[in-house]
Short mmCIF file of C-alpha atoms in Angstrom, two decimals:
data_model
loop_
_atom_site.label_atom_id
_atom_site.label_comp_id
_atom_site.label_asym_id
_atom_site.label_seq_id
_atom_site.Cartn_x
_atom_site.Cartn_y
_atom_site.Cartn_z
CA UNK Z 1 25.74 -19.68 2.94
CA UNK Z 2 26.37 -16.10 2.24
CA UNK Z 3 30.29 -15.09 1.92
CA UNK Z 4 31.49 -12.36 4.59
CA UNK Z 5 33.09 -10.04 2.37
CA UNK Z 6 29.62 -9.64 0.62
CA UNK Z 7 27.89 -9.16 4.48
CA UNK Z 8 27.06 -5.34 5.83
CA UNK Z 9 26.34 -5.12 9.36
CA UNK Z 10 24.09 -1.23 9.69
CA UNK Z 11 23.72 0.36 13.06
CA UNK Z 12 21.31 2.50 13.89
CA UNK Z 13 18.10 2.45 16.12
CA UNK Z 14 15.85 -0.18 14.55
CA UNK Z 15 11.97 -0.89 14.86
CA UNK Z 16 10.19 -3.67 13.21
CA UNK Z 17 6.89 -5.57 13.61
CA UNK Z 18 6.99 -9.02 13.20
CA UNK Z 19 3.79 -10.29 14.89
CA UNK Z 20 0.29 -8.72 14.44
CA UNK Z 21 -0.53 -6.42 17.14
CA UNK Z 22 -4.47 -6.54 16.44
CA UNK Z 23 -4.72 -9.97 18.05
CA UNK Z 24 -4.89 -9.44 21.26
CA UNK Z 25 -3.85 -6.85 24.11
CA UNK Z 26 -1.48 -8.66 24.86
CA UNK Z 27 -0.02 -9.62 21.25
CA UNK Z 28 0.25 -5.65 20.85
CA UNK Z 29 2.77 -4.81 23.73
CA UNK Z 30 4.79 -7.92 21.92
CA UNK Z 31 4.32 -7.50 18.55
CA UNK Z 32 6.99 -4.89 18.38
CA UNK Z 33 10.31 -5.53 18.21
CA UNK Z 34 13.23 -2.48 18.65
CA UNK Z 35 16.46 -1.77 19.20
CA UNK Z 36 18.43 1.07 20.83
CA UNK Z 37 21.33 0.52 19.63
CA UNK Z 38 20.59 -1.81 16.68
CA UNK Z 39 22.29 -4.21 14.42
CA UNK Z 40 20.72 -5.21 10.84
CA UNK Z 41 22.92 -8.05 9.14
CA UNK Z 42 22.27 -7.77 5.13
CA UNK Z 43 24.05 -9.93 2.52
CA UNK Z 44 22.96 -10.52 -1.00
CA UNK Z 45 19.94 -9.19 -0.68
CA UNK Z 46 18.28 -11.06 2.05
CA UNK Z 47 18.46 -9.96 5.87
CA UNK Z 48 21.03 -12.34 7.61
CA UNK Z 49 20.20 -11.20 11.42
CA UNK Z 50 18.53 -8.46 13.34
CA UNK Z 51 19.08 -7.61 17.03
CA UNK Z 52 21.74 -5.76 19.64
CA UNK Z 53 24.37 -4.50 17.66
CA UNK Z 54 27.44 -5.57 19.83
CA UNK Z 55 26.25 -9.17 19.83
CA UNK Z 56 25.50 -9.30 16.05
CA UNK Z 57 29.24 -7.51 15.76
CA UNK Z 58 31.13 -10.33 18.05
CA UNK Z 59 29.36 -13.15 15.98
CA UNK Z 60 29.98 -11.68 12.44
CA UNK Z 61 33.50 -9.56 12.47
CA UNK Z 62 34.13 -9.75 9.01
CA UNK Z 63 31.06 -7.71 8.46
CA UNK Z 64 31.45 -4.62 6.83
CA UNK Z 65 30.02 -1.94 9.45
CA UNK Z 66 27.86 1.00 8.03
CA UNK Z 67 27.51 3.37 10.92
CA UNK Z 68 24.38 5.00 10.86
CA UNK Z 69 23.37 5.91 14.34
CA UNK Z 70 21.42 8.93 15.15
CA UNK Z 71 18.68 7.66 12.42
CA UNK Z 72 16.29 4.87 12.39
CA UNK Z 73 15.78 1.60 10.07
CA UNK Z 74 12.57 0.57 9.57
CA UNK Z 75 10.97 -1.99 7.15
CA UNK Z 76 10.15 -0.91 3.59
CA UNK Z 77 6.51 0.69 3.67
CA UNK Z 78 3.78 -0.73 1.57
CA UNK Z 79 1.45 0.87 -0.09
CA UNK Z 80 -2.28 -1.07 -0.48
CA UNK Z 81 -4.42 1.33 -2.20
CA UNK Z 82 -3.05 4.20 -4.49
CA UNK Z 83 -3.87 6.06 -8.00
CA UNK Z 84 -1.03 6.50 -10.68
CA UNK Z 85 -2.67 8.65 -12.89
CA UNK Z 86 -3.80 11.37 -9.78
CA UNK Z 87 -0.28 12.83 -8.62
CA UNK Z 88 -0.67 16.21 -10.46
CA UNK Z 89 -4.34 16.79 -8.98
CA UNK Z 90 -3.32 16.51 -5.31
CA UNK Z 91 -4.92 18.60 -3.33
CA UNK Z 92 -8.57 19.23 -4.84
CA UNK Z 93 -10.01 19.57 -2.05
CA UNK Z 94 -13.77 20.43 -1.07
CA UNK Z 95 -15.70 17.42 -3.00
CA UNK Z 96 -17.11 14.67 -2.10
CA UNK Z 97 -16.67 11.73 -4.02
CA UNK Z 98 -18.37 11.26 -7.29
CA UNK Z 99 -18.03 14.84 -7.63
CA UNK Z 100 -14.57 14.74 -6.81
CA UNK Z 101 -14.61 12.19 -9.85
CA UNK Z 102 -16.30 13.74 -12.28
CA UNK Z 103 -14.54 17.44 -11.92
CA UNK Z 104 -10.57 16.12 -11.16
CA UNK Z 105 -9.98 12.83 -11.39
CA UNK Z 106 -11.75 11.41 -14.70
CA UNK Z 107 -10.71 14.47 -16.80
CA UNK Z 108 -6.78 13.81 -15.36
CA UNK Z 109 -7.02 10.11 -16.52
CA UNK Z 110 -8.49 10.60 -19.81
CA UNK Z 111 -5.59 12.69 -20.44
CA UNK Z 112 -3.00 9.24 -19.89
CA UNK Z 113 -4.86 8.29 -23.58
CA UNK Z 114 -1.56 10.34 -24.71
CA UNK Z 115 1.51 8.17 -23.81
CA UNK Z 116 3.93 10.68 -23.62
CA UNK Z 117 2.15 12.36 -21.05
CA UNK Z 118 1.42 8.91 -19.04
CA UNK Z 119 5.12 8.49 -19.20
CA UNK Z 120 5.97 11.68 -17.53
CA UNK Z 121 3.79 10.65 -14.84
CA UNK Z 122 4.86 7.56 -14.38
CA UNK Z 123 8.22 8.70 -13.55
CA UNK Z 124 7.05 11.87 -11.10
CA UNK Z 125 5.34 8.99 -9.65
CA UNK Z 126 7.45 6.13 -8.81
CA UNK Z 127 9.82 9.09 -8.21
CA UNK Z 128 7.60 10.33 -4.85
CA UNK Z 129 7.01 6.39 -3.74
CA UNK Z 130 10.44 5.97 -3.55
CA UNK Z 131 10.78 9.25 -1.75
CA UNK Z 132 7.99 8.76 0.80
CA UNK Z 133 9.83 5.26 1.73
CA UNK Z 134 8.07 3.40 -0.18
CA UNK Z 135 9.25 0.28 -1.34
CA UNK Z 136 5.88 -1.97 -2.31
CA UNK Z 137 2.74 -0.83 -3.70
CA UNK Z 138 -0.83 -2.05 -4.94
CA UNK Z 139 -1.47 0.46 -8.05
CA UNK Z 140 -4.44 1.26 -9.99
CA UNK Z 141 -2.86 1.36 -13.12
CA UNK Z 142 -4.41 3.63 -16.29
CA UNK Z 143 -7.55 2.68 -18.38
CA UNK Z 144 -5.44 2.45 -21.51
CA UNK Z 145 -2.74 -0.23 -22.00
CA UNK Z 146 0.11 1.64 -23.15
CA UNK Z 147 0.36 4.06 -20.11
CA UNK Z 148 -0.10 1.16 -17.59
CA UNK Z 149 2.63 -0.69 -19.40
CA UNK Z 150 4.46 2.49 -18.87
CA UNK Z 151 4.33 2.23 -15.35
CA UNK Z 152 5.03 -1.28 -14.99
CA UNK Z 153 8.94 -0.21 -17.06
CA UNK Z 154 9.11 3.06 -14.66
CA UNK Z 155 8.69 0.67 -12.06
CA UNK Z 156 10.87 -2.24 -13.63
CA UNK Z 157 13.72 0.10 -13.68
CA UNK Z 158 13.28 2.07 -10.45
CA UNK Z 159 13.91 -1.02 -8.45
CA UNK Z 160 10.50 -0.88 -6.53
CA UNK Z 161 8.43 -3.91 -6.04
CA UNK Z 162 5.04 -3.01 -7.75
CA UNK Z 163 1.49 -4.66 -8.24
CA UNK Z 164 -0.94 -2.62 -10.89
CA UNK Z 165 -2.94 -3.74 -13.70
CA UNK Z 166 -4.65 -2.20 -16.70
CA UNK Z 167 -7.89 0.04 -15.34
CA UNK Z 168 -11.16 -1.62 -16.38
CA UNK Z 169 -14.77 0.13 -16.93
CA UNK Z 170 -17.60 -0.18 -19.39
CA UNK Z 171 -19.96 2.54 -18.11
CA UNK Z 172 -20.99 5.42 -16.07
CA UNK Z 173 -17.62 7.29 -16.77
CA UNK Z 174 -15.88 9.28 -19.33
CA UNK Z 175 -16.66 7.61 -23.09
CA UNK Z 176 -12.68 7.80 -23.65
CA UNK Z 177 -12.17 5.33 -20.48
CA UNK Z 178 -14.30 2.97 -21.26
CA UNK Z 179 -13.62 -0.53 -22.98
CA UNK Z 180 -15.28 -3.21 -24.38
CA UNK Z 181 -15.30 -6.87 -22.41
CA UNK Z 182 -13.40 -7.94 -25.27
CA UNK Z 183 -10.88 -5.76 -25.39
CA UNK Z 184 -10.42 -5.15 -21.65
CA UNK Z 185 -9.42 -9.07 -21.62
CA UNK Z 186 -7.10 -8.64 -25.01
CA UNK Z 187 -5.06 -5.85 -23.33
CA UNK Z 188 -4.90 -7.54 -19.82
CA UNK Z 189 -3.65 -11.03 -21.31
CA UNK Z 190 -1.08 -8.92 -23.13
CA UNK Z 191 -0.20 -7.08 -19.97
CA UNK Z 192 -0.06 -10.49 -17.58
CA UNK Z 193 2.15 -11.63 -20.32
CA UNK Z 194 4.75 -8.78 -20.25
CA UNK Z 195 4.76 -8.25 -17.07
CA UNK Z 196 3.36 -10.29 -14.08
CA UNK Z 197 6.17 -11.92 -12.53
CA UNK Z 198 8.97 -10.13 -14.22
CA UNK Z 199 11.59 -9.19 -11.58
CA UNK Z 200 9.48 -7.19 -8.88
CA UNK Z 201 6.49 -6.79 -10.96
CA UNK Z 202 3.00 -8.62 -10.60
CA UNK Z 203 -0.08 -8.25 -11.76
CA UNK Z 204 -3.46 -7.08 -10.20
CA UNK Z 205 -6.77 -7.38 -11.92
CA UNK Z 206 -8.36 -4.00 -11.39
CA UNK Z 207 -12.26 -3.08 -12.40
CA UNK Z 208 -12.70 0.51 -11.05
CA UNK Z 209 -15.46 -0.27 -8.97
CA UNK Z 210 -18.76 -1.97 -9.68
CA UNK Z 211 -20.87 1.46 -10.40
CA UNK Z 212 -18.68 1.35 -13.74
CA UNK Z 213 -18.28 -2.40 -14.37
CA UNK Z 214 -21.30 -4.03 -16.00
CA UNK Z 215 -21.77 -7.63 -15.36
CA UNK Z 216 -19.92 -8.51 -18.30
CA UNK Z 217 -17.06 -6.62 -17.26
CA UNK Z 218 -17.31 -8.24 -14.39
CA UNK Z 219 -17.21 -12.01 -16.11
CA UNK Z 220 -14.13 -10.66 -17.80
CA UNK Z 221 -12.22 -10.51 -14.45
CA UNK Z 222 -13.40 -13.68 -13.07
CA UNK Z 223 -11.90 -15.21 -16.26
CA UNK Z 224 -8.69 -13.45 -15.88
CA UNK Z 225 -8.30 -14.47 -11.79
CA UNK Z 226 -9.01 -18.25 -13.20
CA UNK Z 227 -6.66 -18.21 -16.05
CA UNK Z 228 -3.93 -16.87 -13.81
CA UNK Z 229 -4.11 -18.28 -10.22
CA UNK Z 230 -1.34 -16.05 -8.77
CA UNK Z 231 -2.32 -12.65 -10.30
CA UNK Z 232 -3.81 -10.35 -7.49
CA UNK Z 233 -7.05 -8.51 -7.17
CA UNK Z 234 -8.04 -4.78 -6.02
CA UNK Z 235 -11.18 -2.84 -6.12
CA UNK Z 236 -13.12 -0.34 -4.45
CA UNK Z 237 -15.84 -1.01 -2.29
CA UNK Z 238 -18.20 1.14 0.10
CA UNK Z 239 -16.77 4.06 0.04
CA UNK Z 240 -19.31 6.80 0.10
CA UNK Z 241 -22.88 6.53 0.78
CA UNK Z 242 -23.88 7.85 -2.86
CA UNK Z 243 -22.12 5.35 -4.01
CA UNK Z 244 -23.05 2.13 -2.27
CA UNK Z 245 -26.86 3.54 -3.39
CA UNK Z 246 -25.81 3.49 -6.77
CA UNK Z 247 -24.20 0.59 -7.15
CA UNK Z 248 -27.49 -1.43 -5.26
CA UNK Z 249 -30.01 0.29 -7.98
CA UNK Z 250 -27.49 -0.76 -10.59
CA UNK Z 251 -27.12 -4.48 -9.14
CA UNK Z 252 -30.99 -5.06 -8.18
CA UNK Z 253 -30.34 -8.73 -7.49
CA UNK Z 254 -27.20 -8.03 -4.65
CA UNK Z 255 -28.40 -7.55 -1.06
CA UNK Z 256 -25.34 -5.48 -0.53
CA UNK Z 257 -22.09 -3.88 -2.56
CA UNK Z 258 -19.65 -6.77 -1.28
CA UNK Z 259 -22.24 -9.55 -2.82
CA UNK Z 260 -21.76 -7.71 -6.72
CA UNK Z 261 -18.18 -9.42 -6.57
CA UNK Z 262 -18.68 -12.41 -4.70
CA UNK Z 263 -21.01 -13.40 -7.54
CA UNK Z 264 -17.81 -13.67 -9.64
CA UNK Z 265 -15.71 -15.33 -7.29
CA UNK Z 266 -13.51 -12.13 -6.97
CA UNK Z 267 -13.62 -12.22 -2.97
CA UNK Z 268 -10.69 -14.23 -1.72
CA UNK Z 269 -7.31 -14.29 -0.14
CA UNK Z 270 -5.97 -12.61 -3.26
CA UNK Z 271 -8.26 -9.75 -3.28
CA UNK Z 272 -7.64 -6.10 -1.34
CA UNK Z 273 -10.81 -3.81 -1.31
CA UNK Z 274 -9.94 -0.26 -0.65
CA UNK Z 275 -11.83 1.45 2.13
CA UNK Z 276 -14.96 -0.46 3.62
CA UNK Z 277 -16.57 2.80 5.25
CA UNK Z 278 -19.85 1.73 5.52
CA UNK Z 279 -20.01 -2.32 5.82
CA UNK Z 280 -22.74 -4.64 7.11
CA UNK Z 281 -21.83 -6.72 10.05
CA UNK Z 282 -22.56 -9.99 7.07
CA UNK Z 283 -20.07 -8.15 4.78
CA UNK Z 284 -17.58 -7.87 7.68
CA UNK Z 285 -17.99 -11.87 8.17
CA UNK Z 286 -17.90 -12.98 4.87
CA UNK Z 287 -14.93 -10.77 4.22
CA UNK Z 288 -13.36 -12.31 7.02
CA UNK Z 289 -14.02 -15.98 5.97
CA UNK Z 290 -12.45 -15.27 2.37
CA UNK Z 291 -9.18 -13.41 3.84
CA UNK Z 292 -9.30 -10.56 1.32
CA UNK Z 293 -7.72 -7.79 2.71
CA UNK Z 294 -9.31 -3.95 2.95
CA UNK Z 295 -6.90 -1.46 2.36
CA UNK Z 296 -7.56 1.36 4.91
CA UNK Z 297 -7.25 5.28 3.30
CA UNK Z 298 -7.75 7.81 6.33
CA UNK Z 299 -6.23 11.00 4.84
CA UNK Z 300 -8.45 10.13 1.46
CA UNK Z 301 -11.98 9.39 3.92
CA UNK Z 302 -11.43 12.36 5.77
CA UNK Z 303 -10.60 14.82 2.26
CA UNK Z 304 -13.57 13.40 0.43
CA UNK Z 305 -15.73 13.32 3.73
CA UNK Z 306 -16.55 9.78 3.09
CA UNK Z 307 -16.89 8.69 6.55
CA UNK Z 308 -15.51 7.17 9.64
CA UNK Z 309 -13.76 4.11 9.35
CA UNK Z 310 -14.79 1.28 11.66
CA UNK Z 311 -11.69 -0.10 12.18
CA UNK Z 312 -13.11 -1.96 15.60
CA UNK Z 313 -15.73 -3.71 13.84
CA UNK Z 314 -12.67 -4.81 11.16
CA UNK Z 315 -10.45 -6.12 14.26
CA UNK Z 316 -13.36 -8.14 15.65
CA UNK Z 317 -14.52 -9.94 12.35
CA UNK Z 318 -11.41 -10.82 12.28
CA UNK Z 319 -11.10 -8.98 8.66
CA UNK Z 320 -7.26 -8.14 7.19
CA UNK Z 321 -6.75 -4.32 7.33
CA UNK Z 322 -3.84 -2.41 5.61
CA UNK Z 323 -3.18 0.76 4.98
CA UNK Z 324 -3.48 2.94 1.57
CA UNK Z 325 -2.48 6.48 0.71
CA UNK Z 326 -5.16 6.42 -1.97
CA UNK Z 327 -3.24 9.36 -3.87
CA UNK Z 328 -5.26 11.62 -5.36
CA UNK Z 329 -8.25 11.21 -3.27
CA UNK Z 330 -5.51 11.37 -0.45
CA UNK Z 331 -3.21 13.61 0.45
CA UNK Z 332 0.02 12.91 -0.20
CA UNK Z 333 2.51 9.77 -0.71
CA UNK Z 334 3.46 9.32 3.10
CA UNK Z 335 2.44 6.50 4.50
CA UNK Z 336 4.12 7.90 8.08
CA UNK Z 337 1.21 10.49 7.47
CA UNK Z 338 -1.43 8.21 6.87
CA UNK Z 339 -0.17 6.11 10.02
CA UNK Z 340 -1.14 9.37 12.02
CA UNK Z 341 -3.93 10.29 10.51
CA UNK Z 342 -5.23 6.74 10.89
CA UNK Z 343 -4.51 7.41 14.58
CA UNK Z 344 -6.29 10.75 14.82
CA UNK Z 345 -9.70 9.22 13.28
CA UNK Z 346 -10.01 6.40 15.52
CA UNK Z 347 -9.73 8.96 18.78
CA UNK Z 348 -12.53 10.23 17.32
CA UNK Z 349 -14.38 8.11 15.59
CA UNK Z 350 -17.65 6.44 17.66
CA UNK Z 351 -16.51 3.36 18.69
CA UNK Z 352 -12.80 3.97 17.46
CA UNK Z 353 -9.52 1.81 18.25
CA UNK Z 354 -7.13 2.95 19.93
CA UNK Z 355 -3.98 2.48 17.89
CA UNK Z 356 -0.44 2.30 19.41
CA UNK Z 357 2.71 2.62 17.40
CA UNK Z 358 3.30 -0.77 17.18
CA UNK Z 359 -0.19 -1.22 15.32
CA UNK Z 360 0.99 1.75 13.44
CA UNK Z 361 3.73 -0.28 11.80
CA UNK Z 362 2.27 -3.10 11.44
CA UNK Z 363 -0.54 -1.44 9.39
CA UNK Z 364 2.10 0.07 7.16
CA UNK Z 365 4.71 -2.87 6.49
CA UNK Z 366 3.96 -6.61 7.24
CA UNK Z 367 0.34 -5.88 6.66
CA UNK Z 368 0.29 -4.48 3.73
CA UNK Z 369 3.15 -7.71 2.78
CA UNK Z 370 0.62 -10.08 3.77
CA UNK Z 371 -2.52 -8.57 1.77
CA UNK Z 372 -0.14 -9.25 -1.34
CA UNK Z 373 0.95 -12.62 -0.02
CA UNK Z 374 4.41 -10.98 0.25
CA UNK Z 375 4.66 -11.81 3.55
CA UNK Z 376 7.24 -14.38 3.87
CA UNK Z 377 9.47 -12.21 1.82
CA UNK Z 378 9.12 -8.51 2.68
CA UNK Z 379 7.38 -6.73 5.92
CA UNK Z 380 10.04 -7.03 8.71
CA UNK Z 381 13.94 -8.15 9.51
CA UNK Z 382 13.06 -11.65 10.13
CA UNK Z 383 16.65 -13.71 8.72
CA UNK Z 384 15.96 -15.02 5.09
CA UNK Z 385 13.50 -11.85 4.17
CA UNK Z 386 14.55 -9.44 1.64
CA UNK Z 387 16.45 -6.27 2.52
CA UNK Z 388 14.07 -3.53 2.19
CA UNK Z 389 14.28 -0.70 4.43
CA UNK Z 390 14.64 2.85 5.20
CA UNK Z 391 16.87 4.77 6.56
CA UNK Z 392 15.33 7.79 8.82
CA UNK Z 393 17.48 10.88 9.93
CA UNK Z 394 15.50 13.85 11.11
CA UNK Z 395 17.38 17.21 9.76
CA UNK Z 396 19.64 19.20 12.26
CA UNK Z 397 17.20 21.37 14.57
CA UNK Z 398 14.14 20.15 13.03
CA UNK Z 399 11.60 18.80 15.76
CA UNK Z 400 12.42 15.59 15.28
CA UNK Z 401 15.53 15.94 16.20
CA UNK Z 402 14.93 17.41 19.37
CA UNK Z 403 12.36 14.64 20.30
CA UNK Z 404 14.43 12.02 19.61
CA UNK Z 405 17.23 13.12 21.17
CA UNK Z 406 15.10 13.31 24.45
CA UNK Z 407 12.66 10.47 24.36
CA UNK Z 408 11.87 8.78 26.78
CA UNK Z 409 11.58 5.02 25.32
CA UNK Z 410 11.18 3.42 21.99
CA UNK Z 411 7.47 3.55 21.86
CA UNK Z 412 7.89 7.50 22.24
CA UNK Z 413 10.54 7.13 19.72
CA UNK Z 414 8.27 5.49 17.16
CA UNK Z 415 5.20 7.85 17.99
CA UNK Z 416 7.62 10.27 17.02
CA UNK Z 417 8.33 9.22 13.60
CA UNK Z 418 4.63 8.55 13.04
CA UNK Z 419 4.19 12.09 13.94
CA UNK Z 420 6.84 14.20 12.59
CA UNK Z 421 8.81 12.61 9.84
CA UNK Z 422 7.66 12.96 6.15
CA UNK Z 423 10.36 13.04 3.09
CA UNK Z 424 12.70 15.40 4.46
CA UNK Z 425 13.67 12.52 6.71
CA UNK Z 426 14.25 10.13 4.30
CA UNK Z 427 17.24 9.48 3.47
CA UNK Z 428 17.91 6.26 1.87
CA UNK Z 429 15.65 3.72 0.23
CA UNK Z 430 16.83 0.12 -0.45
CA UNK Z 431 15.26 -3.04 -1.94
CA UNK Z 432 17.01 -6.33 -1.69
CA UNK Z 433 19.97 -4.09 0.00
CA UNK Z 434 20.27 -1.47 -3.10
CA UNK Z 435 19.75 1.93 -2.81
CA UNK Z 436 16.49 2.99 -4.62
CA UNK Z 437 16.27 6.78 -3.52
CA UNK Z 438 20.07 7.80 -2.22
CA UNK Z 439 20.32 10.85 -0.35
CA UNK Z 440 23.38 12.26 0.80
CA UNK Z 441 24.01 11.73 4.60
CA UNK Z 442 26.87 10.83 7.47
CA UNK Z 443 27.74 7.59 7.92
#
């Protein structure tokens, strides 16, 4: 039982997702959960109660009352598919994707061989995580050990919860990021050892994709998922035409891109493939019947011009979707942004989905929980989950301000923030209940 004197009680207008909308019609208008005037009960960590603030307020007064009204808690976002090394080449547009590679982002990560550098980056980007809201994320690490280990300590002392891993490729790439089999297992043993598990941190297992993983390469991940049954795995897969063409001349025997990792057993529960553009209806089933997740990067499909993503042929397959800011093939760190942009593609996509707030929330907190089997400790205010959460105040005359001070119902209210907040609305980030990005504001 958790003392009172160590119990807050915050009020402010509260939103969280609980159930998964994508179910059925119905399951979306109940998914949702929200609160006017809301109470969130934290104590040592852990959410204690969510609901109506007056009722949570008779049945706990010894709660210490933060008054935040005229902002908005939601659960800590999560992050499924996103690039440490790219922060600093944001915004190269006007490529599409293995040119995009070859001109920004391979030159940019050959440059984390220097540790100093990799250092500076890792702290510019847990920095903009945090900032963004941000308080889980599935990272593609570097391709050398000691700048992913850097990471993993930026991340170890930011407070954030994190999943990366070391960066593995043999060919087809820069020489500098390339490794050996041999040594690509040395340095990921060595990272799982420092690291996976350690407070917040675990460990994914992370070939860049199969166009620059050999089959070897490939038998070196297998090895690692067996020798370490609770380390996580992330990939790419069908992304861009070019690609998927590439990577079928490269695996002759494979009657499509999902079956290259199937063959080594890296397609399960565990696993979250980032974006899925261009999927047979068999790749859709048997992605379905493993319970891998795909991690779904709208701002980063539309930049690189990859493709529509057919999110309705996800929902009925039944596959796990997520959603991924896939920074620097993306376009920024918000995962509000990517909500909405996720939004804007299916109105136009053939065939699209149409997504409600509700699904929007979802997609960005207990989905992305449950593709890194975090769900039964992080993705909404359910009693007994941790206290992550952020606290959203638009600024005085902004248009967020004026919206929310007319809406006309929490499902506008939400829309809203989907639409208009970024990270001038942040203003405080907390995991387990402690502040991880502090901003100034009223309470």
């Amino acid at each position: 039982m958790i003392a009172n004197t160590t119990q807050q009680l915050l009020r402010a207008t509260i939103f969280h997702t609980p159930r998964n909308p994508f179910v059925s019609e119905d399951a979306a208008e109940d998914a949702l959960e929200d609160f006017a005037d809301g109470g969130l009960l934290i104590g040592n960590g852990r959410v204690i109660a969510c609901g109506d603030y007056e009722t949570l307020r008779r049945q706990h007064p010894d709660a210490v009352v933060r008054d935040l009204r005229g902002g908005f808690l939601i659960p800590g976002l999560v992050d499924t598919h996103i690039h440490y090394p790219q922060i600093r080449i944001l915004g190269s547009l006007g490529l599409e994707l293995l040119d995009w590679l070859k001109q920004h982002a391979l030159p940019e990560e050959a440059r984390m061989g220097n540790e100093d550098y990799a250092r500076a980056v890792a702290k510019e980007f847990i920095f903009a995580l945090a900032a963004h809201g941000t308080t889980t994320a599935l990272v593609f690490g570097a391709h050398f050990q000691a700048a992913t280990a850097a990471l993993f300590e930026t991340a170890a002392q930011s407070g954030l919860r994190m999943a990366s891993g070391l960066v593995i490729s043999d060919r087809l790439l820069r020489p500098e990021l390339h490794q050996t089999p041999e040594s690509a297992y040395r340095a990921s043993k060595e990272l799982i050892r420092n690291f996976h598990g350690k407070g917040r941190l675990l460990y994914a297992v992370t070939p860049r994709f199969a166009l620059s993983t050999s089959e070897a390469m490939l038998e070196v991940c297998n090895t690692l998922m067996h020798e370490h049954p609770d380390v996580l795995f992330q990939t790419h897969v069908n992304e861009n035409p070019q690609e998927v063409a590439e990577v079928l001349r490269l695996f002759p025997w494979a009657k499509d891109y999902l079956a290259v990792y199937e063959k080594f057993g890296l397609v399960e529960s565990r696993s979250v493939l980032a974006h899925n553009l261009h999927p047979t209806d068999d790749e859709l089933r048997r992605l379905s019947a493993s319970k891998a997740t795909v991690s779904h990067c709208p701002c980063s499909n539309a930049a690189l011009g990859s493709g529509w993503f057919p999110l309705r042929r996800h929902v009925q397959a039944g596959v796990r979707c997520a959603l991924g800011t896939d920074v620097g093939g993306g376009t920024g760190f918000g995962l509000l942004k990517e909500g909405l942009q996720a939004y804007m593609m299916q109105r136009l996509a053939p065939g699209g989905f149409p997504l409600g707030p509700a699904h929007l929330l979802y997609l960005a907190t207990r989905a992305g929980a449950e593709a890194l089997g975090l769900e039964d400790t992080i993705g909404d205010f359910q009693p007994g989950k941790a206290a992550d959460f952020v606290y959203l105040k638009p600024p005085p005359q902004s248009p967020l301000a004026a919206v929310a001070a007319h809406a006309d119902g929490p499902a506008h209210l939400l829309a809203a923030l989907f639409t208009l907040a970024g990270a001038e609305s942040v203003r405080e980030v907390c995991v387990e209940g402690a502040p991880v990005y502090p901003r100034d504001h009223d309470d």
